[in-house]
PDB file of C-alpha atoms in Angstrom:
ATOM      1  CA  ALA G   1     136.539 244.170  97.546  1.00 71.00           C
ATOM      2  CA  ALA G   2     133.446 246.366  98.015  1.00 81.00           C
ATOM      3  CA  GLY G   3     134.042 250.088  98.494  1.00 92.00           C
ATOM      4  CA  VAL G   4     131.949 252.876  99.888  1.00 96.00           C
ATOM      5  CA  ILE G   5     129.436 253.854  97.461  1.00 96.00           C
ATOM      6  CA  GLN G   6     128.054 257.441  97.079  1.00 97.00           C
ATOM      7  CA  SER G   7     125.345 258.717  95.022  1.00 97.00           C
ATOM      8  CA  PRO G   8     124.904 260.885  93.061  1.00 97.00           C
ATOM      9  CA  ARG G   9     128.338 261.710  91.869  1.00 96.00           C
ATOM     10  CA  HIS G  10     127.514 265.091  90.679  1.00 97.00           C
ATOM     11  CA  LEU G  11     124.592 267.300  91.651  1.00 98.00           C
ATOM     12  CA  ILE G  12     123.676 270.789  90.492  1.00 98.00           C
ATOM     13  CA  LYS G  13     121.174 272.808  92.416  1.00 98.00           C
ATOM     14  CA  GLU G  14     119.917 276.430  92.674  1.00 97.00           C
ATOM     15  CA  LYS G  15     120.098 278.531  95.684  1.00 97.00           C
ATOM     16  CA  ARG G  16     117.557 277.749  98.390  1.00 97.00           C
ATOM     17  CA  GLU G  17     116.874 274.314  97.008  1.00 98.00           C
ATOM     18  CA  THR G  18     117.347 270.968  98.922  1.00 98.00           C
ATOM     19  CA  ALA G  19     119.622 268.294  98.181  1.00 98.00           C
ATOM     20  CA  THR G  20     119.965 264.548  99.395  1.00 98.00           C
ATOM     21  CA  LEU G  21     123.143 262.811  99.140  1.00 98.00           C
ATOM     22  CA  LYS G  22     123.448 258.988  99.755  1.00 98.00           C
ATOM     23  CA  CYS G  23     126.101 256.602 101.209  1.00 98.00           C
ATOM     24  CA  TYR G  24     126.406 253.041 101.317  1.00 97.00           C
ATOM     25  CA  PRO G  25     129.072 251.900 103.593  1.00 96.00           C
ATOM     26  CA  ILE G  26     131.503 248.832 103.143  1.00 95.00           C
ATOM     27  CA  PRO G  27     129.599 245.848 104.348  1.00 93.00           C
ATOM     28  CA  ARG G  28     130.026 244.980 107.994  1.00 90.00           C
ATOM     29  CA  HIS G  29     131.324 248.443 108.777  1.00 91.00           C
ATOM     30  CA  ASP G  30     129.616 249.974 111.789  1.00 88.00           C
ATOM     31  CA  THR G  31     130.476 253.579 111.482  1.00 91.00           C
ATOM     32  CA  VAL G  32     129.677 256.179 108.766  1.00 95.00           C
ATOM     33  CA  TYR G  33     131.257 259.681 108.542  1.00 96.00           C
ATOM     34  CA  TRP G  34     130.428 262.753 106.430  1.00 97.00           C
ATOM     35  CA  TYR G  35     133.173 265.304 105.361  1.00 97.00           C
ATOM     36  CA  GLN G  36     132.901 268.420 103.407  1.00 98.00           C
ATOM     37  CA  GLN G  37     135.762 269.511 101.140  1.00 97.00           C
ATOM     38  CA  GLY G  38     135.728 273.143  99.778  1.00 96.00           C
ATOM     39  CA  PRO G  39     137.810 274.011  96.706  1.00 93.00           C
ATOM     40  CA  GLY G  40     141.576 273.899  97.527  1.00 92.00           C
ATOM     41  CA  GLN G  41     140.793 272.887 101.196  1.00 95.00           C
ATOM     42  CA  ASP G  42     141.131 269.705 103.265  1.00 95.00           C
ATOM     43  CA  PRO G  43     138.066 267.709 104.248  1.00 96.00           C
ATOM     44  CA  GLN G  44     136.264 268.940 107.260  1.00 96.00           C
ATOM     45  CA  PHE G  45     134.160 266.666 109.352  1.00 95.00           C
ATOM     46  CA  LEU G  46     130.535 267.200 109.564  1.00 96.00           C
ATOM     47  CA  ILE G  47     128.833 264.146 111.267  1.00 95.00           C
ATOM     48  CA  SER G  48     129.261 260.549 111.966  1.00 94.00           C
ATOM     49  CA  PHE G  49     127.048 257.653 113.091  1.00 94.00           C
ATOM     50  CA  TYR G  50     127.860 254.322 114.993  1.00 90.00           C
ATOM     51  CA  GLU G  51     125.460 251.674 114.712  1.00 89.00           C
ATOM     52  CA  LYS G  52     122.676 253.975 113.426  1.00 89.00           C
ATOM     53  CA  MET G  53     123.093 256.410 116.250  1.00 92.00           C
ATOM     54  CA  GLN G  54     124.640 259.801 115.836  1.00 91.00           C
ATOM     55  CA  SER G  55     128.011 259.563 117.452  1.00 89.00           C
ATOM     56  CA  ASP G  56     129.826 262.796 116.804  1.00 89.00           C
ATOM     57  CA  LYS G  57     129.166 266.280 115.318  1.00 91.00           C
ATOM     58  CA  GLY G  58     131.544 268.587 113.675  1.00 92.00           C
ATOM     59  CA  SER G  59     130.947 271.807 111.753  1.00 88.00           C
ATOM     60  CA  ILE G  60     127.608 270.823 110.266  1.00 94.00           C
ATOM     61  CA  PRO G  61     125.277 273.786 109.652  1.00 95.00           C
ATOM     62  CA  ASP G  62     121.717 273.586 110.996  1.00 96.00           C
ATOM     63  CA  ARG G  63     120.474 273.519 107.620  1.00 97.00           C
ATOM     64  CA  PHE G  64     121.978 270.035 107.163  1.00 97.00           C
ATOM     65  CA  SER G  65     120.711 266.919 108.745  1.00 96.00           C
ATOM     66  CA  ALA G  66     121.752 263.267 108.469  1.00 97.00           C
ATOM     67  CA  GLN G  67     120.694 259.932 109.467  1.00 96.00           C
ATOM     68  CA  GLN G  68     121.756 256.224 109.197  1.00 96.00           C
ATOM     69  CA  PHE G  69     119.113 253.599 108.294  1.00 95.00           C
ATOM     70  CA  SER G  70     118.621 250.012 109.345  1.00 93.00           C
ATOM     71  CA  ASP G  71     120.553 248.708 106.317  1.00 92.00           C
ATOM     72  CA  TYR G  72     123.385 251.035 107.443  1.00 93.00           C
ATOM     73  CA  HIS G  73     123.186 253.266 104.488  1.00 95.00           C
ATOM     74  CA  SER G  74     123.280 256.915 105.367  1.00 97.00           C
ATOM     75  CA  GLU G  75     121.874 260.165 103.893  1.00 98.00           C
ATOM     76  CA  LEU G  76     122.955 263.758 104.252  1.00 98.00           C
ATOM     77  CA  ASN G  77     120.042 266.223 103.684  1.00 98.00           C
ATOM     78  CA  MET G  78     120.822 269.795 102.871  1.00 98.00           C
ATOM     79  CA  SER G  79     118.147 272.416 102.783  1.00 97.00           C
ATOM     80  CA  SER G  80     118.076 276.116 101.801  1.00 97.00           C
ATOM     81  CA  LEU G  81     121.224 275.619  99.917  1.00 98.00           C
ATOM     82  CA  GLU G  82     123.787 278.449  99.620  1.00 97.00           C
ATOM     83  CA  LEU G  83     126.405 279.162  97.183  1.00 97.00           C
ATOM     84  CA  GLY G  84     128.985 278.488  99.812  1.00 96.00           C
ATOM     85  CA  ASP G  85     127.752 274.889 100.069  1.00 97.00           C
ATOM     86  CA  SER G  86     129.299 274.086  96.823  1.00 98.00           C
ATOM     87  CA  ALA G  87     131.962 271.529  97.645  1.00 97.00           C
ATOM     88  CA  LEU G  88     133.002 267.977  97.387  1.00 97.00           C
ATOM     89  CA  TYR G  89     131.020 265.772 100.027  1.00 98.00           C
ATOM     90  CA  PHE G  90     132.681 262.587 101.100  1.00 97.00           C
ATOM     91  CA  CYS G  91     131.320 259.789 103.008  1.00 97.00           C
ATOM     92  CA  ALA G  92     133.525 257.276 104.746  1.00 96.00           C
ATOM     93  CA  SER G  93     133.062 254.227 106.749  1.00 95.00           C
ATOM     94  CA  SER G  94     135.135 252.158 109.339  1.00 92.00           C
ATOM     95  CA  ARG G  95     134.767 249.259 111.540  1.00 88.00           C
ATOM     96  CA  ILE G  96     135.351 250.770 115.151  1.00 77.00           C
ATOM     97  CA  THR G  97     135.574 247.246 116.693  1.00 69.00           C
ATOM     98  CA  SER G  98     138.433 246.137 114.367  1.00 64.00           C
ATOM     99  CA  ALA G  99     142.177 246.841 115.352  1.00 63.00           C
ATOM    100  CA  GLN G 100     142.537 248.488 111.897  1.00 65.00           C
ATOM    101  CA  ASN G 101     139.848 251.248 112.447  1.00 78.00           C
ATOM    102  CA  ILE G 102     140.696 252.749 109.093  1.00 91.00           C
ATOM    103  CA  GLN G 103     138.301 255.168 107.408  1.00 94.00           C
ATOM    104  CA  TYR G 104     137.785 254.175 103.825  1.00 95.00           C
ATOM    105  CA  PHE G 105     136.315 256.963 101.583  1.00 96.00           C
ATOM    106  CA  GLY G 106     133.701 256.886  98.713  1.00 95.00           C
ATOM    107  CA  ALA G 107     134.312 258.675  95.580  1.00 95.00           C
ATOM    108  CA  GLY G 108     132.415 261.772  96.746  1.00 96.00           C
ATOM    109  CA  THR G 109     129.594 263.797  95.576  1.00 97.00           C
ATOM    110  CA  ARG G 110     130.329 267.053  93.939  1.00 97.00           C
ATOM    111  CA  LEU G 111     127.729 269.675  94.656  1.00 98.00           C
ATOM    112  CA  SER G 112     127.501 272.870  92.713  1.00 98.00           C
ATOM    113  CA  VAL G 113     125.144 275.463  93.852  1.00 98.00           C
ATOM    114  CA  LEU G 114     124.134 278.059  91.369  1.00 96.00           C
TER     115      LEU G 114
ATOM    116  CA  ALA T   1     145.027 271.204 120.699  1.00 73.00           C
ATOM    117  CA  GLN T   2     145.332 268.688 117.959  1.00 83.00           C
ATOM    118  CA  LYS T   3     146.803 269.943 114.668  1.00 91.00           C
ATOM    119  CA  VAL T   4     148.355 268.594 111.506  1.00 95.00           C
ATOM    120  CA  THR T   5     150.756 270.801 109.501  1.00 97.00           C
ATOM    121  CA  GLN T   6     151.797 270.267 106.082  1.00 97.00           C
ATOM    122  CA  ALA T   7     154.006 273.153 105.200  1.00 96.00           C
ATOM    123  CA  GLN T   8     154.672 272.233 101.711  1.00 97.00           C
ATOM    124  CA  THR T   9     151.762 273.493  99.592  1.00 97.00           C
ATOM    125  CA  GLU T  10     153.048 272.304  96.352  1.00 97.00           C
ATOM    126  CA  ILE T  11     155.914 270.380  95.058  1.00 98.00           C
ATOM    127  CA  SER T  12     157.013 269.783  91.517  1.00 98.00           C
ATOM    128  CA  VAL T  13     159.468 267.220  90.536  1.00 98.00           C
ATOM    129  CA  VAL T  14     160.568 265.509  87.336  1.00 98.00           C
ATOM    130  CA  GLU T  15     159.831 261.818  86.783  1.00 97.00           C
ATOM    131  CA  LYS T  16     162.228 259.498  88.542  1.00 97.00           C
ATOM    132  CA  GLU T  17     163.179 262.042  91.232  1.00 98.00           C
ATOM    133  CA  ASP T  18     162.690 261.094  94.922  1.00 98.00           C
ATOM    134  CA  VAL T  19     160.372 263.446  96.787  1.00 98.00           C
ATOM    135  CA  THR T  20     159.585 263.632 100.527  1.00 98.00           C
ATOM    136  CA  LEU T  21     156.355 265.117 101.800  1.00 98.00           C
ATOM    137  CA  ASP T  22     156.485 266.663 105.357  1.00 98.00           C
ATOM    138  CA  CYS T  23     153.899 266.112 107.939  1.00 98.00           C
ATOM    139  CA  VAL T  24     154.123 267.469 111.540  1.00 97.00           C
ATOM    140  CA  TYR T  25     151.429 266.971 114.170  1.00 96.00           C
ATOM    141  CA  GLU T  26     150.674 268.275 117.669  1.00 93.00           C
ATOM    142  CA  THR T  27     148.739 266.480 120.251  1.00 90.00           C
ATOM    143  CA  ARG T  28     148.846 265.836 124.155  1.00 88.00           C
ATOM    144  CA  ASP T  29     147.364 262.321 123.698  1.00 87.00           C
ATOM    145  CA  THR T  30     149.500 259.522 123.974  1.00 88.00           C
ATOM    146  CA  THR T  31     147.399 257.214 121.944  1.00 88.00           C
ATOM    147  CA  TYR T  32     146.756 258.229 118.290  1.00 91.00           C
ATOM    148  CA  TYR T  33     146.848 257.172 114.790  1.00 92.00           C
ATOM    149  CA  LEU T  34     148.423 258.822 111.906  1.00 94.00           C
ATOM    150  CA  PHE T  35     147.361 258.398 108.366  1.00 95.00           C
ATOM    151  CA  TRP T  36     148.273 259.369 104.822  1.00 97.00           C
ATOM    152  CA  TYR T  37     145.641 259.644 102.158  1.00 97.00           C
ATOM    153  CA  LYS T  38     146.155 260.277  98.324  1.00 97.00           C
ATOM    154  CA  GLN T  39     143.787 262.471  96.254  1.00 96.00           C
ATOM    155  CA  PRO T  40     144.283 262.262  92.660  1.00 95.00           C
ATOM    156  CA  PRO T  41     142.871 264.716  90.137  1.00 93.00           C
ATOM    157  CA  SER T  42     139.767 262.447  89.843  1.00 91.00           C
ATOM    158  CA  GLY T  43     138.851 263.498  93.413  1.00 91.00           C
ATOM    159  CA  GLU T  44     138.491 260.264  95.496  1.00 93.00           C
ATOM    160  CA  LEU T  45     140.525 259.838  98.694  1.00 95.00           C
ATOM    161  CA  VAL T  46     142.526 256.883  98.722  1.00 96.00           C
ATOM    162  CA  PHE T  47     143.978 255.357 101.850  1.00 95.00           C
ATOM    163  CA  LEU T  48     147.608 254.680 101.850  1.00 95.00           C
ATOM    164  CA  ILE T  49     149.006 253.927 105.485  1.00 92.00           C
ATOM    165  CA  ARG T  50     148.061 254.019 109.113  1.00 91.00           C
ATOM    166  CA  ARG T  51     150.594 254.061 111.892  1.00 91.00           C
ATOM    167  CA  ASN T  52     149.755 253.956 115.576  1.00 88.00           C
ATOM    168  CA  SER T  53     151.654 256.138 118.105  1.00 90.00           C
ATOM    169  CA  PHE T  54     153.318 253.145 119.814  1.00 89.00           C
ATOM    170  CA  ASP T  55     154.800 251.749 116.526  1.00 86.00           C
ATOM    171  CA  GLU T  56     157.764 253.845 115.420  1.00 83.00           C
ATOM    172  CA  GLN T  57     159.045 251.286 113.027  1.00 83.00           C
ATOM    173  CA  ASN T  58     159.365 252.818 109.451  1.00 85.00           C
ATOM    174  CA  GLU T  59     157.598 251.097 106.571  1.00 86.00           C
ATOM    175  CA  ILE T  60     158.179 250.523 102.913  1.00 87.00           C
ATOM    176  CA  SER T  61     155.707 249.637 100.469  1.00 89.00           C
ATOM    177  CA  GLY T  62     157.096 249.390  96.903  1.00 93.00           C
ATOM    178  CA  ARG T  63     158.340 252.905  95.967  1.00 95.00           C
ATOM    179  CA  TYR T  64     156.437 254.416  99.089  1.00 95.00           C
ATOM    180  CA  SER T  65     158.034 254.639 102.558  1.00 94.00           C
ATOM    181  CA  TRP T  66     157.135 256.395 105.781  1.00 94.00           C
ATOM    182  CA  ASN T  67     159.357 257.844 108.488  1.00 94.00           C
ATOM    183  CA  PHE T  68     157.619 258.237 111.893  1.00 94.00           C
ATOM    184  CA  GLN T  69     159.511 260.044 114.624  1.00 93.00           C
ATOM    185  CA  LYS T  70     157.764 260.767 117.795  1.00 92.00           C
ATOM    186  CA  SER T  71     160.540 262.801 119.006  1.00 92.00           C
ATOM    187  CA  THR T  72     159.980 265.527 116.305  1.00 94.00           C
ATOM    188  CA  SER T  73     156.268 264.680 115.943  1.00 94.00           C
ATOM    189  CA  SER T  74     156.722 264.011 112.444  1.00 96.00           C
ATOM    190  CA  PHE T  75     155.246 261.452 109.941  1.00 96.00           C
ATOM    191  CA  ASN T  76     157.090 261.995 106.586  1.00 96.00           C
ATOM    192  CA  PHE T  77     156.216 260.241 103.367  1.00 96.00           C
ATOM    193  CA  THR T  78     158.910 259.622 100.637  1.00 97.00           C
ATOM    194  CA  ILE T  79     158.155 258.544  97.051  1.00 97.00           C
ATOM    195  CA  THR T  80     161.119 256.954  95.305  1.00 97.00           C
ATOM    196  CA  ALA T  81     161.520 257.263  91.742  1.00 97.00           C
ATOM    197  CA  SER T  82     158.409 259.298  91.227  1.00 97.00           C
ATOM    198  CA  GLN T  83     156.068 258.734  88.334  1.00 97.00           C
ATOM    199  CA  VAL T  84     153.438 260.980  86.583  1.00 97.00           C
ATOM    200  CA  VAL T  85     150.788 258.895  88.018  1.00 96.00           C
ATOM    201  CA  ASP T  86     151.936 259.917  91.582  1.00 97.00           C
ATOM    202  CA  SER T  87     150.613 263.472  90.673  1.00 98.00           C
ATOM    203  CA  ALA T  88     147.963 264.233  93.369  1.00 98.00           C
ATOM    204  CA  VAL T  89     147.287 265.968  96.640  1.00 97.00           C
ATOM    205  CA  TYR T  90     148.576 264.053  99.668  1.00 98.00           C
ATOM    206  CA  PHE T  91     146.917 264.540 103.042  1.00 98.00           C
ATOM    207  CA  CYS T  92     148.347 263.600 106.423  1.00 97.00           C
ATOM    208  CA  ALA T  93     145.684 263.040 109.045  1.00 96.00           C
ATOM    209  CA  LEU T  94     145.439 262.472 112.880  1.00 93.00           C
ATOM    210  CA  PHE T  95     142.895 260.299 114.764  1.00 89.00           C
ATOM    211  CA  PHE T  96     142.228 259.636 118.380  1.00 81.00           C
ATOM    212  CA  PRO T  97     140.698 256.146 119.284  1.00 76.00           C
ATOM    213  CA  ASP T  98     140.453 256.791 123.070  1.00 72.00           C
ATOM    214  CA  THR T  99     138.208 259.994 122.740  1.00 68.00           C
ATOM    215  CA  GLY T 100     134.657 260.317 121.655  1.00 65.00           C
ATOM    216  CA  ARG T 101     135.922 262.244 118.603  1.00 68.00           C
ATOM    217  CA  ARG T 102     135.921 259.813 115.745  1.00 76.00           C
ATOM    218  CA  ALA T 103     136.739 262.221 112.962  1.00 89.00           C
ATOM    219  CA  LEU T 104     139.933 262.433 111.272  1.00 93.00           C
ATOM    220  CA  THR T 105     141.909 265.738 111.555  1.00 93.00           C
ATOM    221  CA  PHE T 106     143.441 266.674 108.152  1.00 96.00           C
ATOM    222  CA  GLY T 107     146.520 268.710 107.307  1.00 96.00           C
ATOM    223  CA  SER T 108     146.062 271.278 104.530  1.00 96.00           C
ATOM    224  CA  GLY T 109     147.640 268.830 101.951  1.00 97.00           C
ATOM    225  CA  THR T 110     150.593 268.900  99.547  1.00 98.00           C
ATOM    226  CA  ARG T 111     149.900 269.062  95.934  1.00 98.00           C
ATOM    227  CA  LEU T 112     152.750 267.007  94.164  1.00 98.00           C
ATOM    228  CA  GLN T 113     153.049 267.546  90.498  1.00 98.00           C
ATOM    229  CA  VAL T 114     155.397 264.951  88.765  1.00 98.00           C
ATOM    230  CA  GLN T 115     156.521 266.160  85.149  1.00 97.00           C
ATOM    231  CA  PRO T 116     157.350 263.700  82.574  1.00 95.00           C
TER     232      PRO T 116
END
């Protein structure tokens, strides 16, 4: 079965640079979520999209933005990177309209800011 | 406030031992879902189980079993006859389908080390 695809898997950036993370949800899933997991921490919700519209916002810094495109893939754009942005970034997708409504996660993008 | 507590930070067992991971949650909502996810050393988050608040039936899947008790707001996870491949961080999470909030609220995780 198809899973959530995230790219790249690893990314190394310098301070003040920008980064773009991509997410391809499971086919027919209508909702995409982004989470940030710092070292030794639990995943923290950043933002979500339902049918290409932003549906919820968590602790996402103003330096970050995200969108979902017509093909349902999503991108997380991160600017003016700081050392503290180094983390594992997960994308998850779900089908809100299904009784299951389970969030399936991608393998994550590990971002290192030097 | 909604909160998930996993009091056990780290557990170490020897292969073939049984181990129970605790999860206690707080919520005033009557409709909610509880989840367990596994995060192996490779880093991905793997869905294990979902339970809704109206279904207190316990569940068994192979060596895994889950005990949901609304009276104590707990959703504990037991691995029977643990194996080295069970070594991972396990997260319990909470979700509210009737609110605008679509995000999972995670506990802090329990790191399980299974020694050969």
